[in-house]
mmCIF file of C-alpha atoms in Angstrom:
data_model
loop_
_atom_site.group_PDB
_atom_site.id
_atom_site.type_symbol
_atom_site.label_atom_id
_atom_site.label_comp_id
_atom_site.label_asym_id
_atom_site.label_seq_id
_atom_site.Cartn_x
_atom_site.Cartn_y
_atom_site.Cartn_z
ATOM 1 C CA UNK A 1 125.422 -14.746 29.821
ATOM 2 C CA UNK A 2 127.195 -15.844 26.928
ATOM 3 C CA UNK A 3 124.407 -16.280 24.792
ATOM 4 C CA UNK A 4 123.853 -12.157 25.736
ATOM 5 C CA UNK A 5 126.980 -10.932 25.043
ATOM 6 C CA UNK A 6 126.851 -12.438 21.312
ATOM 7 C CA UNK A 7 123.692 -11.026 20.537
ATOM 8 C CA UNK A 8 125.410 -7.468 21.424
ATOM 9 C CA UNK A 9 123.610 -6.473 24.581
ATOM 10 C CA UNK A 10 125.309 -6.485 27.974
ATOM 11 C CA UNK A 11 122.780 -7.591 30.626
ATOM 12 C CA UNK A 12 123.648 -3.847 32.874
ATOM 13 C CA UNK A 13 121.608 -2.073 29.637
ATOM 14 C CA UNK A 14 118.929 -4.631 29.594
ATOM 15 C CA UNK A 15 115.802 -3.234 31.201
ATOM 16 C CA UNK A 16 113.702 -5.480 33.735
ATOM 17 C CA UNK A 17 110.038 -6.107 33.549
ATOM 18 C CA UNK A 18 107.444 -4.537 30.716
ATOM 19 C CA UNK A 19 108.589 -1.115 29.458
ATOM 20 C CA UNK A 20 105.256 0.627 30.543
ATOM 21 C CA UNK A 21 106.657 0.474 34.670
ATOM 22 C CA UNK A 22 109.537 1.784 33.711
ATOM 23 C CA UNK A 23 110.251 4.420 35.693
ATOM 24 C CA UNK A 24 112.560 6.510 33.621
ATOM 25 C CA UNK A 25 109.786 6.732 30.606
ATOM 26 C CA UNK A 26 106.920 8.320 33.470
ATOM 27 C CA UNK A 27 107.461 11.945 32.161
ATOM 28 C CA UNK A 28 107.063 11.100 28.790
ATOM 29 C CA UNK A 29 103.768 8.634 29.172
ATOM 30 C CA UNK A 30 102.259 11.523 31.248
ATOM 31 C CA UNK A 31 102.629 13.635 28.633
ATOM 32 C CA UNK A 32 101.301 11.863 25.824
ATOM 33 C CA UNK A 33 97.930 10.361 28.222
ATOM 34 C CA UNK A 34 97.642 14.361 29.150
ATOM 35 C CA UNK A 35 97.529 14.869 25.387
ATOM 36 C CA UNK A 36 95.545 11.872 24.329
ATOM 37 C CA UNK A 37 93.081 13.133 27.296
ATOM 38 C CA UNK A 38 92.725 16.759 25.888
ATOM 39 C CA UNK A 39 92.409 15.186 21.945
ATOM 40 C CA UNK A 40 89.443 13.222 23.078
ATOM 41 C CA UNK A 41 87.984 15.875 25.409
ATOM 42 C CA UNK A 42 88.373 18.446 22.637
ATOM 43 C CA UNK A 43 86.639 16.082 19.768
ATOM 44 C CA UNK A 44 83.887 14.713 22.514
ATOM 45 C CA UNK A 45 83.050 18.181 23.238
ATOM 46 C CA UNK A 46 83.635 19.988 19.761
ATOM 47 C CA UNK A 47 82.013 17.404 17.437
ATOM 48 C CA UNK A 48 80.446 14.376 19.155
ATOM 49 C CA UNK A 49 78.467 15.555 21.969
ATOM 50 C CA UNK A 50 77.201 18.476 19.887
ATOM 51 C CA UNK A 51 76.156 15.775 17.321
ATOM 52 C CA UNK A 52 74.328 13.201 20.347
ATOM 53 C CA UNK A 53 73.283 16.755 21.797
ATOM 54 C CA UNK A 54 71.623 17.692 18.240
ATOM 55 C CA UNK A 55 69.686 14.295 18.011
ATOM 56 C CA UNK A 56 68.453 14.181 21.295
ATOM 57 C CA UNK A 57 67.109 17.598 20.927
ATOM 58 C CA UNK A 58 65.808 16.644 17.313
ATOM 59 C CA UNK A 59 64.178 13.763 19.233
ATOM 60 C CA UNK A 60 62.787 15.493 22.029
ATOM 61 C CA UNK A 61 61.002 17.709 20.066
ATOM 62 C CA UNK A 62 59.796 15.600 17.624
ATOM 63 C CA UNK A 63 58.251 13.724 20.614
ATOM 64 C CA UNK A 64 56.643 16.990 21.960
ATOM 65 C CA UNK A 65 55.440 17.632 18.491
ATOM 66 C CA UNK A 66 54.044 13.537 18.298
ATOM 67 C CA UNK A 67 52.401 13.988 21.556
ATOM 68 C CA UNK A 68 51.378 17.275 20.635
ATOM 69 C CA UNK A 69 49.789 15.789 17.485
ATOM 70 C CA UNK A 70 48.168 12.994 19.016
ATOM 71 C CA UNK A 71 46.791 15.482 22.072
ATOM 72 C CA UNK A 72 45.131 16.874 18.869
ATOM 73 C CA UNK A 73 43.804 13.976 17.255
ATOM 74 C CA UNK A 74 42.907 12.465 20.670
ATOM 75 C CA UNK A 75 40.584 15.695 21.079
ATOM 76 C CA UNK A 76 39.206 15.276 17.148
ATOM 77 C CA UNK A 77 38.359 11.797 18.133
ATOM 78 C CA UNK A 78 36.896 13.044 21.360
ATOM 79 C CA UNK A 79 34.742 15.765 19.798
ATOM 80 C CA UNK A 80 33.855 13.122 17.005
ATOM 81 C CA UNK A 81 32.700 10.502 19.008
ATOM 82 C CA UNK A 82 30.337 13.081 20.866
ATOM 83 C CA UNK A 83 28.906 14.223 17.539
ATOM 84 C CA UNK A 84 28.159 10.730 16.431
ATOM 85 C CA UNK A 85 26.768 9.946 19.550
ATOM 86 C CA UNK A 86 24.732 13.025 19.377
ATOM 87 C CA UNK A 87 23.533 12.237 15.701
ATOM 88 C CA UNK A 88 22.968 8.777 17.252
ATOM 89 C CA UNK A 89 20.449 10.270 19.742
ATOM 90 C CA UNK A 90 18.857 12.696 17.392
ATOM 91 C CA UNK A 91 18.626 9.670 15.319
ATOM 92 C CA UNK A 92 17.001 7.618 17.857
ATOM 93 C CA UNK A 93 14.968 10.589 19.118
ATOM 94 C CA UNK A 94 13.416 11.047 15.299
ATOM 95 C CA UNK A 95 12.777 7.104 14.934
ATOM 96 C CA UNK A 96 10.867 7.371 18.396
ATOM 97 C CA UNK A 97 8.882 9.936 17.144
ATOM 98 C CA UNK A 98 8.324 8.756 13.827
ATOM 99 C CA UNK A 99 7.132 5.744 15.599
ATOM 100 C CA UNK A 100 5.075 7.135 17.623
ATOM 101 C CA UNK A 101 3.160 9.292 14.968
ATOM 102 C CA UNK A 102 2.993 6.140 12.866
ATOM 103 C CA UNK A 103 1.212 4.535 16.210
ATOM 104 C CA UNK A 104 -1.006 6.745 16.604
ATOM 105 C CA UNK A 105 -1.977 7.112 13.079
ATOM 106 C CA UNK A 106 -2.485 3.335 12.779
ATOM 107 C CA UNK A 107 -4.824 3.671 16.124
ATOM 108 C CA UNK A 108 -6.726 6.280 14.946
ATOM 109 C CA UNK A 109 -7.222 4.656 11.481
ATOM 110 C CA UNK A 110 -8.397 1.729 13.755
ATOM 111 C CA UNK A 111 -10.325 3.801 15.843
ATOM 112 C CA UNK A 112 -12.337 4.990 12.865
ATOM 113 C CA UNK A 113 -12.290 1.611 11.476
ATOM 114 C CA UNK A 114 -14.129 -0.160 14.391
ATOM 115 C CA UNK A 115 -16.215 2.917 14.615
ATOM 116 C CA UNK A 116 -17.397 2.524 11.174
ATOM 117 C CA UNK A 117 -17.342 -1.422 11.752
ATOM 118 C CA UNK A 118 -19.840 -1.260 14.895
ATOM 119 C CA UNK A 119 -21.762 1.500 12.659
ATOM 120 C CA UNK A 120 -22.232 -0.731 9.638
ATOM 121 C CA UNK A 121 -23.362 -3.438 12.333
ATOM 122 C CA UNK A 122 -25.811 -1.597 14.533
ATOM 123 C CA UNK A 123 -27.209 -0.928 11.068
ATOM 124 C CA UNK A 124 -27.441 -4.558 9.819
ATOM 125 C CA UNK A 125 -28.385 -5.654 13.876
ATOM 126 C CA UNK A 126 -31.461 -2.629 12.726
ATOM 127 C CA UNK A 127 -32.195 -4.073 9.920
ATOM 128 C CA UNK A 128 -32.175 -7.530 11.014
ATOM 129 C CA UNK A 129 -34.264 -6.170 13.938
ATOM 130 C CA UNK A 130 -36.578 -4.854 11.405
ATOM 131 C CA UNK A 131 -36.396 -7.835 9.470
ATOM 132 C CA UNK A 132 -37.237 -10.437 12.307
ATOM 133 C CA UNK A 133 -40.255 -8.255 13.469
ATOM 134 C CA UNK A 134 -41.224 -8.495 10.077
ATOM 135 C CA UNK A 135 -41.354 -12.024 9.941
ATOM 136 C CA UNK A 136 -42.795 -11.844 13.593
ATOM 137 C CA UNK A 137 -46.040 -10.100 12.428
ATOM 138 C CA UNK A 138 -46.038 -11.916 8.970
ATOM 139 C CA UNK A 139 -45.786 -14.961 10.841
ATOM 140 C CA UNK A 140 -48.593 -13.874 13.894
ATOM 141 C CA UNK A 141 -50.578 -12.598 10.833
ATOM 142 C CA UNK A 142 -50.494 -16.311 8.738
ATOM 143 C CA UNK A 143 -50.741 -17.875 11.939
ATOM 144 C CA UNK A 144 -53.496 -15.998 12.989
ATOM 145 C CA UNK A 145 -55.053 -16.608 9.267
ATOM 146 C CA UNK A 146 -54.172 -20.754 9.156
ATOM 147 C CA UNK A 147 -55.835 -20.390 12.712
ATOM 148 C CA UNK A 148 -58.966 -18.855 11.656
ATOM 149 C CA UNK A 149 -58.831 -21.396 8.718
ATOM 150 C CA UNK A 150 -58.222 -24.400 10.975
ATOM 151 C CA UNK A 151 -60.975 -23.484 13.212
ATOM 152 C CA UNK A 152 -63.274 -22.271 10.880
ATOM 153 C CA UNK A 153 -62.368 -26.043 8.759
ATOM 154 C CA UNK A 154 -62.859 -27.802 12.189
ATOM 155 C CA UNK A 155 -66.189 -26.629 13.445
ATOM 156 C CA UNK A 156 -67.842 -26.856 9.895
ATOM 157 C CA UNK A 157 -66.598 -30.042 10.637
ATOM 158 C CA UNK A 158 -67.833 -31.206 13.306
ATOM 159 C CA UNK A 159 -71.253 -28.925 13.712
ATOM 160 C CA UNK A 160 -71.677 -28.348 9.798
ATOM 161 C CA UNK A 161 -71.838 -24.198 9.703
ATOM 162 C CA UNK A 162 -69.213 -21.743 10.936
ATOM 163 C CA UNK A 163 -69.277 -18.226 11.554
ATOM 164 C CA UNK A 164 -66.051 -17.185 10.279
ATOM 165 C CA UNK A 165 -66.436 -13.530 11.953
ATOM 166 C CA UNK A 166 -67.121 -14.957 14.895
ATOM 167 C CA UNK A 167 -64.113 -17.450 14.911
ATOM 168 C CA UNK A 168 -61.789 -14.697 13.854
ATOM 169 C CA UNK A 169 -62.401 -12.493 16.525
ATOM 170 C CA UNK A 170 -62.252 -15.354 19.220
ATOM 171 C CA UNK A 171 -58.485 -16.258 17.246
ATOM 172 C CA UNK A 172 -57.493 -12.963 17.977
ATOM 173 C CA UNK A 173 -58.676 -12.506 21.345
ATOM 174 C CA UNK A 174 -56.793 -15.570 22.362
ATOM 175 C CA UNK A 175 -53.372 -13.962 20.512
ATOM 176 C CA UNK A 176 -53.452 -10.911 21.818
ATOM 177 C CA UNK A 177 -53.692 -13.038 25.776
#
């Protein structure tokens, strides 16, 4: 107690514990935490939650607008994709048909090409036709001549005399059998 009495405070006017439980200085830290509470209600609701209010609202609708947008594009792709896949079709629809002319060309060219192909050879089979019975008959006709000769040759021959009419006929006769 000495060493408190020559600093210059008596230990009756010394207060006990922290300051803050004090209950003498109650009033006045209500007041001030009443005060601080209405400061910080007042700014909150004056200036910052119109502020966070603004941006969310800022936010909100630039998402409605984004989705909006996209909704958009989403139906431009949509419609997009069904006209390419429509051109596609066409497309393939033409190509099949184009195809399908150019088949039927190339078979009817073919048609008239075999056509004219068994044409040109029933003509040269004709002609060969022709040709072979021509060599047929010029054939039976030398044969039927080197016959007439042979025999004619052989029985003058062998008996001396001939009668070459006579032979001739008999060759034929024996040709025509």
């Amino acid at each position: 107690m000495a060493a408190n009495t020559q600093s210059g405070i008596d230990a009756a006017t010394e207060p006990a514990g922290m300051p803050q439980l004090d209950f003498v200085t109650f009033p006045n830290q209500i007041f001030w935490l009443a005060i601080a509470l209405v400061s910080i209600y007042l700014i909150l609701s004056r200036v910052a939650l119109p502020r966070i209010e603004s941006i969310l609202t800022d936010r909100q609708s630039r998402i409605s607008t984004d989705i909006a947008e996209a909704e958009k594009l989403k139906g431009l792709a949509e419609k997009a994709e069904q006209d390419y896949q429509d051109a596609l079709a066409r497309t393939k629809a033409e190509a099949q048909a184009i195809a399908s002319d150019t088949r039927a060309d190339i078979e009817a060219k073919m048609r008239f090409a075999l056509e004219k192909a068994d044409e040109e050879i029933a003509d040269r089979m004709s002609e060969s036709a022709q040709q072979i019975d021509d060599i047929r008959a010029a054939a039976k006709a030398s044969t039927r001549d080197v016959a007439t000769d042979v025999a004619v040759q052989l029985i003058t021959t062998l008996l001396g005399s001939a009668d070459s009419q006579k032979i001739a006929a008999a060759v034929e006769a024996r040709m025509r059998s």
